[in-house]
Amino acid sequence: MCGFVCLWNIGDEALASAMITRIAHRGPDAVAVVRAENAPVVMAHCRLSIIGPQDGAQPIYQGKDILVANGEIYNHADLRAILGESAFETKSDSETILHLFRTDALRWVSQLDGMFAFVLATPERIIAARDPLGIKPLYVATIGEGLAFASELKAFDGIEVASIRAIPPGSLFDSINGMRRWYRMPQGAAEAEPGLEEEAVWRELRLVLEDAVRKWMVADVEVGSFLSGGLDSSIIAALAARAAPYRLKTFSVGVEGSPDLVAARRVAGHIGSDHHEHAFTPADVAAVLPHVIYHLESADVDLVRSAVPTHFAAALARRHVKAVLTGEGADELFAGYTYHHAYVDRPRELADELTRSLGTMHNINLQRVDRVTMAESLEARTPFLDRDLIDFAQTIPATMKLRRTDPQGGDSTGPTTEKWVLRKACADLLPRELVWRKKAQFDEGSGTVEALGEALMIVTGASRPLDREEEAAVYERLLRERYADPDRILANAGRWESGRVALAG
């Protein structure tokens, strides 16, 4: 995990150094700036060492090619075996990118399995690519006749650029051949096919989940797990506790006595984790709010609300580990949000909405997870967004994800149960009352919404709670105060409610 900057046809090492300094929080273990001898490129990198900590320094400069990468390649051991171990000079998982490129295979980037963003330069061309869902960020800007790439928008702050945009998820940019989409989200299924055995579906889902968690725990350092006490993080933590060769460390935050803290404590006791928790106050929220918004690179109300507890969880976890697992993505895969209930009798629209929301996570919830954890030099991993798990989950009919039933099954007129198939697949992992606990947003279950209300009164000096419009204005003001070019940041920010599939009739 790390951050990087790359300048193509812009021979300015001082600029690269200034840009990497702005995102140095992403990699406190080492910082390097390198000008290539055989290519018109300057690369800068800040490193958080997770795999190959002894010899995995970047940029990776071999022959006439140079590479910077951010993220993790989880199938790097398999790729090494295929490509030939003798070709490798380091133990870094990122080096597999360079050797895959050199095979000259037409779709070489599709062989990478993980979360990643990278820029690779040769004397003739520059190539930049991003993982399927955009878990890892990557931006490109035009500066004069050259191109500048960076892991966060704040790297460009105060720099005159002609244009700036994100490399789309699952896309590859080639200075010779232009942009292409190498990954497309599979369309979600709506209705069950005739003869489908539901038990067979959730049993297979459990196996795919277990594989994903094991894969996303690959590291040369200990990996912990966020644990909110909700279904998603509890499932991940329970599976990780079984897979880890050490006692898993789990981390929970909330206001004193909040439902999340109570539930997380119960889950931790059940799975036997080494549990750590932190209770925050409205005064704590008020103190960190400018920091959170600056790093989030967004003033969207819903994102800020969920970013605040993420910040406290990340700060807590970083005192103990360098990497954590999170439950991000389960709501988008299995219909876990409250607004999904409106689609309960419209499986086609629900399947389409889940597919849409998966494709837009990169500048919404995934942006929150990446920016806020990396602000604390912590790597967040999202096993629910494993490619194999996504492929399988998208074949599960929407009627098995959200349905009218009670936990016992069979009542088609009962209350709407979200993530039904996921609950069935993991029913044996956790106490029954936790498996069937009703969904609460992270900001709700942790008590953040109430704490934020008081914190905003502290920040503004208001004598009454702020309404949503006033809350949004405060967040935007705090963002504008921290950036030389705040409009550029706001223009690239996503909105959590934008573009939802409409229900006809």
Coordinates of C-alpha atoms in Angstrom, one line a residue:
M1 CA 0.0 0.0 0.0
C2 CA 1.3 3.4 -0.8
G3 CA 0.9 6.6 -2.8
F4 CA 2.6 7.7 -6.0
V5 CA 3.2 10.5 -8.5
C6 CA 4.3 10.1 -12.1
L7 CA 5.2 12.9 -14.5
W8 CA 5.4 12.1 -18.2
N9 CA 7.1 14.6 -20.5
I10 CA 7.4 16.9 -17.5
G11 CA 11.0 16.8 -16.4
D12 CA 10.5 18.4 -13.0
E13 CA 11.8 16.5 -10.0
A14 CA 11.0 19.4 -7.7
L15 CA 7.3 19.2 -8.8
A16 CA 7.2 15.5 -8.2
S17 CA 8.8 15.9 -4.8
A18 CA 6.2 18.6 -3.8
M19 CA 3.3 16.5 -5.0
I20 CA 4.4 13.3 -3.2
T21 CA 4.9 15.3 0.0
R22 CA 1.2 16.2 0.0
I23 CA 0.2 12.5 0.0
A24 CA 3.1 11.2 2.1
H25 CA 0.7 10.0 4.8
R26 CA -0.1 7.0 2.4
G27 CA 3.4 5.6 2.9
P28 CA 5.5 6.6 5.9
D29 CA 8.0 3.8 5.6
A30 CA 10.0 5.2 2.6
V31 CA 9.8 8.1 0.1
A32 CA 11.7 8.1 -3.2
V33 CA 11.8 10.3 -6.3
V34 CA 13.5 8.9 -9.4
R35 CA 14.1 10.3 -12.9
A36 CA 14.4 7.6 -15.5
E37 CA 17.5 7.6 -17.7
N38 CA 15.9 6.1 -20.8
A39 CA 12.3 7.6 -20.6
P40 CA 10.8 11.1 -20.3
V41 CA 9.5 10.3 -16.8
V42 CA 9.9 11.2 -13.2
M43 CA 8.3 8.9 -10.6
A44 CA 7.8 9.5 -6.9
H45 CA 6.6 6.9 -4.3
C46 CA 5.7 6.8 -0.6
R47 CA 5.6 3.3 0.8
L48 CA 3.7 1.4 3.4
S49 CA 5.4 -2.0 3.4
I50 CA 3.0 -4.9 3.6
I51 CA 4.5 -7.6 1.2
G52 CA 8.2 -7.9 0.6
P53 CA 9.1 -5.3 3.3
Q54 CA 12.8 -5.9 3.0
D55 CA 13.3 -5.5 -0.8
G56 CA 10.0 -4.1 -2.2
A57 CA 11.1 -0.5 -2.5
Q58 CA 9.6 1.5 -5.4
P59 CA 9.8 2.8 -8.1
I60 CA 10.8 -0.5 -9.5
Y61 CA 13.4 0.3 -12.2
Q62 CA 14.5 -2.7 -14.4
G63 CA 16.1 -2.4 -17.7
K64 CA 14.5 0.5 -19.6
D65 CA 11.1 0.1 -17.8
I66 CA 10.0 1.8 -14.6
L67 CA 6.9 1.1 -12.4
V68 CA 5.1 2.6 -9.5
A69 CA 2.1 0.8 -8.0
N70 CA -0.4 1.1 -5.1
G71 CA -2.3 -1.8 -3.6
E72 CA -1.9 -5.5 -3.4
I73 CA -1.7 -8.3 -6.1
Y74 CA -3.2 -11.3 -4.2
N75 CA -2.3 -13.9 -6.9
H76 CA 1.3 -12.7 -7.1
A77 CA 2.7 -16.1 -6.0
D78 CA 0.8 -17.9 -8.8
L79 CA 1.9 -15.4 -11.3
R80 CA 5.5 -15.8 -10.2
A81 CA 5.3 -19.5 -10.8
I82 CA 3.8 -19.0 -14.3
L83 CA 6.3 -16.2 -15.3
G84 CA 9.3 -17.9 -13.8
E85 CA 10.8 -17.0 -10.4
S86 CA 14.3 -16.4 -12.0
A87 CA 12.9 -13.3 -13.7
F88 CA 12.2 -11.6 -10.4
E89 CA 14.6 -9.4 -8.5
T90 CA 12.4 -8.7 -5.4
K91 CA 9.7 -10.3 -3.3
S92 CA 7.4 -7.5 -4.0
D93 CA 3.9 -8.4 -5.4
S94 CA 4.0 -5.3 -7.5
E95 CA 6.9 -6.6 -9.6
T96 CA 4.5 -9.1 -11.2
I97 CA 2.9 -6.2 -13.1
L98 CA 6.2 -5.4 -14.9
H99 CA 6.8 -9.0 -15.9
L100 CA 3.2 -9.6 -17.0
F101 CA 3.5 -6.5 -19.3
R102 CA 6.6 -7.9 -20.8
T103 CA 4.8 -11.0 -21.9
D104 CA 3.1 -8.9 -24.6
A105 CA -0.1 -10.7 -24.0
L106 CA -3.1 -8.8 -25.3
R107 CA -5.1 -8.8 -22.1
W108 CA -2.2 -9.1 -19.6
V109 CA -3.7 -6.7 -17.1
S110 CA -6.8 -8.9 -16.6
Q111 CA -4.5 -11.6 -15.1
L112 CA -4.0 -9.3 -12.0
D113 CA -6.2 -10.3 -9.1
G114 CA -6.4 -7.7 -6.3
M115 CA -6.8 -4.0 -5.6
F116 CA -4.3 -1.8 -7.5
A117 CA -3.5 1.3 -9.4
F118 CA -0.2 1.6 -11.3
V119 CA 1.8 3.6 -13.8
L120 CA 4.4 1.8 -16.0
A121 CA 6.7 3.7 -18.4
T122 CA 9.0 2.6 -21.2
P123 CA 11.1 4.8 -23.4
E124 CA 8.2 5.0 -25.9
R125 CA 5.0 5.0 -23.9
I126 CA 3.3 5.3 -20.5
I127 CA 0.5 2.9 -19.3
A128 CA -1.8 3.5 -16.3
A129 CA -4.4 1.1 -15.0
R130 CA -6.8 0.6 -12.1
D131 CA -8.5 -2.4 -10.5
P132 CA -12.0 -3.5 -11.5
L133 CA -14.0 -1.5 -8.9
G134 CA -11.5 1.3 -8.4
I135 CA -10.7 0.3 -4.8
K136 CA -7.3 2.1 -5.3
P137 CA -7.5 5.6 -6.6
L138 CA -5.7 7.1 -9.7
Y139 CA -6.0 10.5 -11.2
V140 CA -4.4 12.0 -14.4
A141 CA -4.0 15.7 -15.3
T142 CA -2.7 17.5 -18.4
I143 CA 0.2 19.9 -17.7
G144 CA 1.5 21.6 -20.8
E145 CA 2.4 18.9 -23.3
G146 CA 2.8 16.3 -20.5
L147 CA 0.7 14.1 -18.2
A148 CA 0.8 13.9 -14.4
F149 CA -0.6 11.0 -12.5
A150 CA -1.2 10.8 -8.7
S151 CA -3.0 8.7 -6.1
E152 CA -5.0 11.6 -4.6
L153 CA -6.4 14.9 -5.9
K154 CA -4.7 16.9 -3.2
A155 CA -1.3 16.1 -4.9
F156 CA -2.4 18.5 -7.6
D157 CA -3.6 21.3 -5.3
G158 CA -2.2 24.7 -6.3
I159 CA -0.7 23.3 -9.5
E160 CA -1.9 24.8 -12.8
V161 CA -3.4 22.0 -14.9
A162 CA -5.4 22.1 -18.2
S163 CA -7.7 19.2 -17.1
I164 CA -7.9 16.5 -14.4
R165 CA -9.9 13.3 -14.1
A166 CA -10.0 9.9 -12.5
I167 CA -8.9 6.9 -14.5
P168 CA -12.2 4.9 -14.5
P169 CA -12.3 1.6 -12.6
G170 CA -11.4 -1.4 -14.6
S171 CA -9.7 0.8 -17.2
L172 CA -6.2 1.0 -18.8
F173 CA -4.8 4.1 -20.4
D174 CA -2.0 3.8 -23.0
S175 CA -0.3 6.9 -24.4
I176 CA -0.1 5.0 -27.8
N177 CA -3.6 3.3 -27.9
G178 CA -5.6 5.5 -25.6
M179 CA -8.2 4.4 -22.9
R180 CA -9.8 1.0 -22.9
R181 CA -12.1 -0.8 -20.4
W182 CA -10.6 -4.1 -19.5
Y183 CA -13.2 -5.1 -16.9
R184 CA -17.0 -4.8 -17.0
M185 CA -19.3 -5.4 -14.1
P186 CA -21.4 -8.6 -14.7
Q187 CA -25.1 -7.8 -14.8
G188 CA -27.0 -9.0 -11.7
A189 CA -29.6 -11.8 -11.9
A190 CA -33.2 -10.9 -11.1
E191 CA -35.4 -14.1 -10.8
A192 CA -34.3 -17.6 -9.9
E193 CA -34.0 -20.0 -12.7
P194 CA -36.4 -23.0 -12.7
G195 CA -35.1 -25.8 -10.5
L196 CA -32.7 -23.6 -8.5
E197 CA -31.9 -25.2 -5.1
E198 CA -31.5 -22.3 -2.7
E199 CA -29.5 -24.2 -0.2
A200 CA -26.9 -25.1 -2.9
V201 CA -26.6 -21.4 -3.6
W202 CA -25.9 -20.2 -0.1
R203 CA -23.5 -23.2 0.6
E204 CA -21.4 -22.2 -2.4
L205 CA -21.6 -18.6 -1.4
R206 CA -20.0 -19.6 1.9
L207 CA -17.1 -21.3 0.2
V208 CA -16.5 -18.4 -2.1
L209 CA -16.5 -16.1 0.9
E210 CA -14.0 -18.2 2.8
D211 CA -11.7 -18.2 -0.3
A212 CA -12.0 -14.4 -0.6
V213 CA -11.1 -13.8 3.1
R214 CA -8.1 -16.1 2.9
K215 CA -6.9 -14.4 -0.3
W216 CA -7.2 -10.9 1.1
M217 CA -5.3 -11.8 4.2
V218 CA -2.1 -12.5 2.3
A219 CA 0.6 -10.3 3.8
D220 CA 4.1 -10.4 5.4
V221 CA 2.6 -8.5 8.4
E222 CA -0.3 -9.1 10.7
V223 CA -3.8 -8.2 9.3
G224 CA -6.6 -7.1 11.7
S225 CA -10.3 -6.5 11.1
F226 CA -12.7 -3.6 11.7
L227 CA -15.7 -4.9 13.7
S228 CA -18.7 -2.6 13.9
G229 CA -21.0 -5.4 15.3
G230 CA -23.0 -5.3 12.1
L231 CA -23.5 -8.3 9.9
D232 CA -20.9 -7.6 7.3
S233 CA -17.9 -6.8 9.4
S234 CA -18.8 -9.6 11.8
I235 CA -18.8 -12.2 9.0
I236 CA -15.5 -11.0 7.8
A237 CA -14.0 -11.0 11.3
A238 CA -15.4 -14.4 12.0
L239 CA -13.9 -15.9 8.9
A240 CA -10.6 -14.1 9.4
A241 CA -10.3 -15.4 13.0
R242 CA -10.6 -19.0 11.6
A243 CA -8.1 -18.4 8.8
A244 CA -5.4 -16.3 10.6
P245 CA -2.3 -18.1 12.0
Y246 CA -2.4 -15.6 14.9
R247 CA -5.1 -14.3 17.2
L248 CA -7.0 -11.8 15.1
K249 CA -7.1 -8.2 16.4
T250 CA -10.5 -6.5 16.0
F251 CA -11.4 -2.8 16.3
S252 CA -14.6 -1.1 17.1
V253 CA -15.6 2.6 17.7
G254 CA -18.7 4.5 18.7
V255 CA -20.0 6.8 21.4
E256 CA -20.1 5.4 24.9
G257 CA -22.8 2.7 25.1
S258 CA -23.7 2.8 21.4
P259 CA -25.3 -0.3 19.8
D260 CA -22.2 -0.9 17.7
L261 CA -19.8 -1.1 20.7
V262 CA -22.1 -3.5 22.5
A263 CA -22.7 -5.8 19.5
A264 CA -19.0 -5.8 18.6
R265 CA -18.0 -6.8 22.1
R266 CA -20.4 -9.7 21.8
V267 CA -19.0 -10.8 18.4
A268 CA -15.4 -10.5 19.6
G269 CA -16.1 -12.7 22.5
H270 CA -17.8 -15.2 20.3
I271 CA -15.0 -15.5 17.8
G272 CA -12.2 -15.1 20.4
S273 CA -10.5 -12.1 18.9
D274 CA -8.1 -9.7 20.6
H275 CA -10.6 -6.8 20.7
H276 CA -9.9 -3.1 21.0
E277 CA -12.4 -0.3 21.2
H278 CA -12.5 3.5 21.4
A279 CA -15.4 5.6 22.6
F280 CA -15.4 9.1 21.1
T281 CA -17.3 12.3 22.2
P282 CA -18.9 15.2 20.3
A283 CA -15.8 17.3 21.2
D284 CA -13.6 14.6 19.7
V285 CA -15.7 14.8 16.5
A286 CA -15.5 18.6 16.3
A287 CA -11.7 18.4 16.7
V288 CA -11.1 16.0 13.8
L289 CA -13.8 17.2 11.4
P290 CA -11.5 19.5 9.3
H291 CA -8.9 16.7 9.1
V292 CA -11.4 14.1 8.0
I293 CA -13.0 16.4 5.3
Y294 CA -9.6 17.4 4.0
H295 CA -8.5 13.8 3.6
L296 CA -11.9 12.6 2.4
E297 CA -11.7 15.0 -0.6
S298 CA -15.5 15.4 -0.4
A299 CA -18.1 17.4 1.4
D300 CA -21.0 15.0 0.7
V301 CA -23.1 14.8 3.9
D302 CA -23.5 11.0 3.8
L303 CA -19.8 10.4 3.1
V304 CA -18.7 12.7 5.9
R305 CA -21.0 11.1 8.4
S306 CA -19.6 7.7 7.7
A307 CA -16.0 9.0 7.4
V308 CA -16.0 10.2 11.0
P309 CA -16.3 6.7 12.6
T310 CA -14.0 5.3 9.9
H311 CA -11.3 7.9 11.0
F312 CA -11.6 6.8 14.7
A313 CA -11.5 3.1 13.7
A314 CA -8.4 3.7 11.5
A315 CA -6.6 5.7 14.2
L316 CA -7.3 2.9 16.7
A317 CA -6.3 0.1 14.4
R318 CA -3.0 1.8 13.2
R319 CA -1.7 1.6 16.8
H320 CA -1.7 -2.2 16.5
V321 CA -1.5 -3.3 12.8
K322 CA -0.7 -1.9 9.3
A323 CA -3.7 -3.5 7.5
V324 CA -7.3 -4.3 8.3
L325 CA -10.2 -6.1 6.6
T326 CA -13.5 -4.3 6.3
G327 CA -17.0 -5.3 5.4
E328 CA -17.3 -2.8 2.5
G329 CA -19.3 -4.0 -0.5
A330 CA -21.7 -6.4 1.1
D331 CA -24.6 -3.9 1.0
E332 CA -24.1 -3.3 -2.7
L333 CA -23.8 -7.0 -3.5
F334 CA -26.6 -8.3 -1.3
A335 CA -29.1 -5.4 -1.0
G336 CA -28.3 -4.2 2.5
Y337 CA -29.3 -0.5 2.5
T338 CA -32.7 0.7 3.8
Y339 CA -33.6 2.3 0.5
H340 CA -33.4 -1.1 -1.2
H341 CA -36.6 -2.1 0.6
A342 CA -38.5 -0.1 -2.0
Y343 CA -37.4 -2.6 -4.6
V344 CA -38.5 -5.7 -2.7
D345 CA -41.2 -6.6 -5.2
R346 CA -39.2 -5.4 -8.2
P347 CA -36.3 -7.9 -8.6
R348 CA -35.3 -6.7 -12.1
E349 CA -34.9 -3.1 -10.9
L350 CA -33.2 -4.3 -7.7
A351 CA -30.6 -6.3 -9.7
D352 CA -30.0 -3.3 -11.9
E353 CA -29.6 -1.0 -8.9
L354 CA -27.1 -3.3 -7.2
T355 CA -25.1 -3.5 -10.4
R356 CA -25.2 0.3 -10.8
S357 CA -24.1 0.9 -7.2
L358 CA -21.2 -1.5 -7.4
G359 CA -19.9 0.4 -10.4
T360 CA -20.1 3.7 -8.7
M361 CA -18.4 2.8 -5.4
H362 CA -15.0 4.1 -6.5
N363 CA -15.7 7.8 -5.7
I364 CA -18.2 7.2 -2.9
N365 CA -17.7 4.5 -0.2
L366 CA -14.5 3.2 -1.6
Q367 CA -13.1 6.7 -1.7
R368 CA -14.1 7.1 1.9
V369 CA -12.4 3.9 3.0
D370 CA -9.2 4.5 1.0
R371 CA -8.7 8.2 1.9
V372 CA -9.6 8.0 5.6
T373 CA -7.6 4.9 6.4
M374 CA -4.6 6.0 4.3
A375 CA -4.7 9.3 6.2
E376 CA -3.7 7.2 9.2
S377 CA -1.2 5.1 7.1
L378 CA -3.4 2.1 7.4
E379 CA -4.3 -0.3 4.5
A380 CA -7.9 -1.3 4.3
R381 CA -8.9 -4.5 2.5
T382 CA -12.3 -5.3 1.2
P383 CA -12.8 -9.1 0.7
F384 CA -16.5 -8.7 -0.3
L385 CA -15.2 -7.0 -3.5
D386 CA -13.0 -9.9 -4.5
R387 CA -13.5 -10.5 -8.3
D388 CA -14.5 -14.1 -7.9
L389 CA -17.0 -13.2 -5.2
I390 CA -18.5 -10.5 -7.3
D391 CA -18.9 -12.8 -10.2
F392 CA -20.7 -15.4 -8.1
A393 CA -22.8 -12.9 -6.2
Q394 CA -24.1 -11.4 -9.4
T395 CA -25.5 -14.7 -10.5
I396 CA -27.6 -15.0 -7.3
P397 CA -31.1 -13.8 -8.1
A398 CA -32.2 -10.6 -6.4
T399 CA -35.1 -12.5 -5.0
M400 CA -32.7 -14.3 -2.7
K401 CA -31.0 -11.1 -1.6
L402 CA -34.0 -9.1 -0.5
R403 CA -37.3 -10.8 0.4
R404 CA -40.4 -10.6 2.5
T405 CA -39.9 -13.3 5.1
D406 CA -39.1 -13.8 8.8
P407 CA -35.8 -15.3 9.9
Q408 CA -37.5 -18.7 10.1
G409 CA -38.4 -18.5 6.4
G410 CA -41.6 -19.3 4.7
D411 CA -43.6 -16.1 5.3
S412 CA -43.9 -14.2 2.0
T413 CA -45.9 -11.4 3.6
G414 CA -43.5 -10.8 6.6
P415 CA -41.0 -8.0 7.1
T416 CA -38.5 -7.3 4.5
T417 CA -35.1 -9.0 5.3
E418 CA -32.1 -7.5 3.6
K419 CA -29.0 -9.7 2.6
W420 CA -31.1 -12.8 3.2
V421 CA -28.8 -15.2 1.3
L422 CA -25.7 -13.9 3.0
R423 CA -27.3 -14.4 6.4
K424 CA -28.2 -18.0 5.5
A425 CA -24.7 -18.7 4.2
C426 CA -23.1 -17.5 7.5
A427 CA -25.8 -18.4 10.0
D428 CA -23.4 -20.8 11.9
L429 CA -20.6 -18.2 12.3
L430 CA -22.3 -15.9 14.8
P431 CA -25.0 -15.9 17.5
R432 CA -28.4 -16.1 16.0
E433 CA -29.6 -12.7 17.2
L434 CA -26.5 -11.1 15.6
V435 CA -27.0 -12.9 12.3
W436 CA -30.5 -11.5 12.1
R437 CA -29.8 -8.1 13.6
K438 CA -31.5 -5.3 11.6
K439 CA -29.2 -3.2 9.5
A440 CA -27.9 0.0 10.9
Q441 CA -25.7 2.4 8.9
F442 CA -22.2 2.8 10.4
D443 CA -22.9 6.4 11.3
E444 CA -26.1 5.4 13.0
G445 CA -25.1 2.3 14.9
S446 CA -21.9 4.0 16.2
G447 CA -23.9 7.1 17.4
T448 CA -22.0 9.3 15.0
V449 CA -25.1 11.2 13.7
E450 CA -26.0 12.4 17.2
A451 CA -22.4 13.2 18.1
L452 CA -22.0 15.1 14.8
G453 CA -25.1 17.1 15.6
E454 CA -23.5 18.3 18.8
A455 CA -20.0 18.7 17.2
L456 CA -21.4 21.0 14.5
M457 CA -22.9 23.2 17.1
I458 CA -19.4 23.4 18.7
V459 CA -17.8 24.2 15.4
T460 CA -20.3 26.8 14.3
G461 CA -21.3 28.2 17.7
A462 CA -24.9 27.5 16.9
S463 CA -27.5 27.4 19.7
R464 CA -29.6 24.7 17.9
P465 CA -29.0 21.6 15.8
L466 CA -28.3 22.3 12.1
D467 CA -30.5 21.0 9.4
R468 CA -29.1 18.9 6.5
E469 CA -28.6 21.9 4.2
E470 CA -26.8 23.8 6.9
E471 CA -24.7 20.7 7.7
A472 CA -23.7 20.4 4.1
A473 CA -22.7 24.1 4.0
V474 CA -20.4 23.6 7.0
Y475 CA -18.6 20.6 5.4
E476 CA -18.1 22.6 2.1
R477 CA -16.7 25.6 4.0
L478 CA -14.3 23.4 5.9
L479 CA -13.1 21.8 2.7
R480 CA -12.7 25.1 0.9
E481 CA -10.6 26.4 3.8
R482 CA -8.0 23.6 3.3
Y483 CA -7.5 23.7 -0.5
A484 CA -6.1 26.3 -2.8
D485 CA -8.3 24.9 -5.6
P486 CA -11.4 23.6 -3.8
D487 CA -13.7 23.7 -6.9
R488 CA -11.4 21.1 -8.5
I489 CA -11.9 18.8 -5.5
L490 CA -15.7 19.3 -5.4
A491 CA -16.0 18.8 -9.1
N492 CA -14.5 15.3 -8.8
A493 CA -16.5 14.2 -5.8
G494 CA -19.3 11.7 -6.1
R495 CA -22.7 11.9 -4.5
W496 CA -24.1 8.9 -2.6
E497 CA -27.7 9.3 -3.9
S498 CA -26.9 10.1 -7.5
G499 CA -28.1 8.0 -10.4
R500 CA -30.2 5.4 -8.6
V501 CA -32.4 3.1 -10.8
A502 CA -35.9 4.5 -10.9
L503 CA -39.0 2.5 -10.0
A504 CA -41.6 2.7 -12.7
G505 CA -45.3 3.1 -11.8

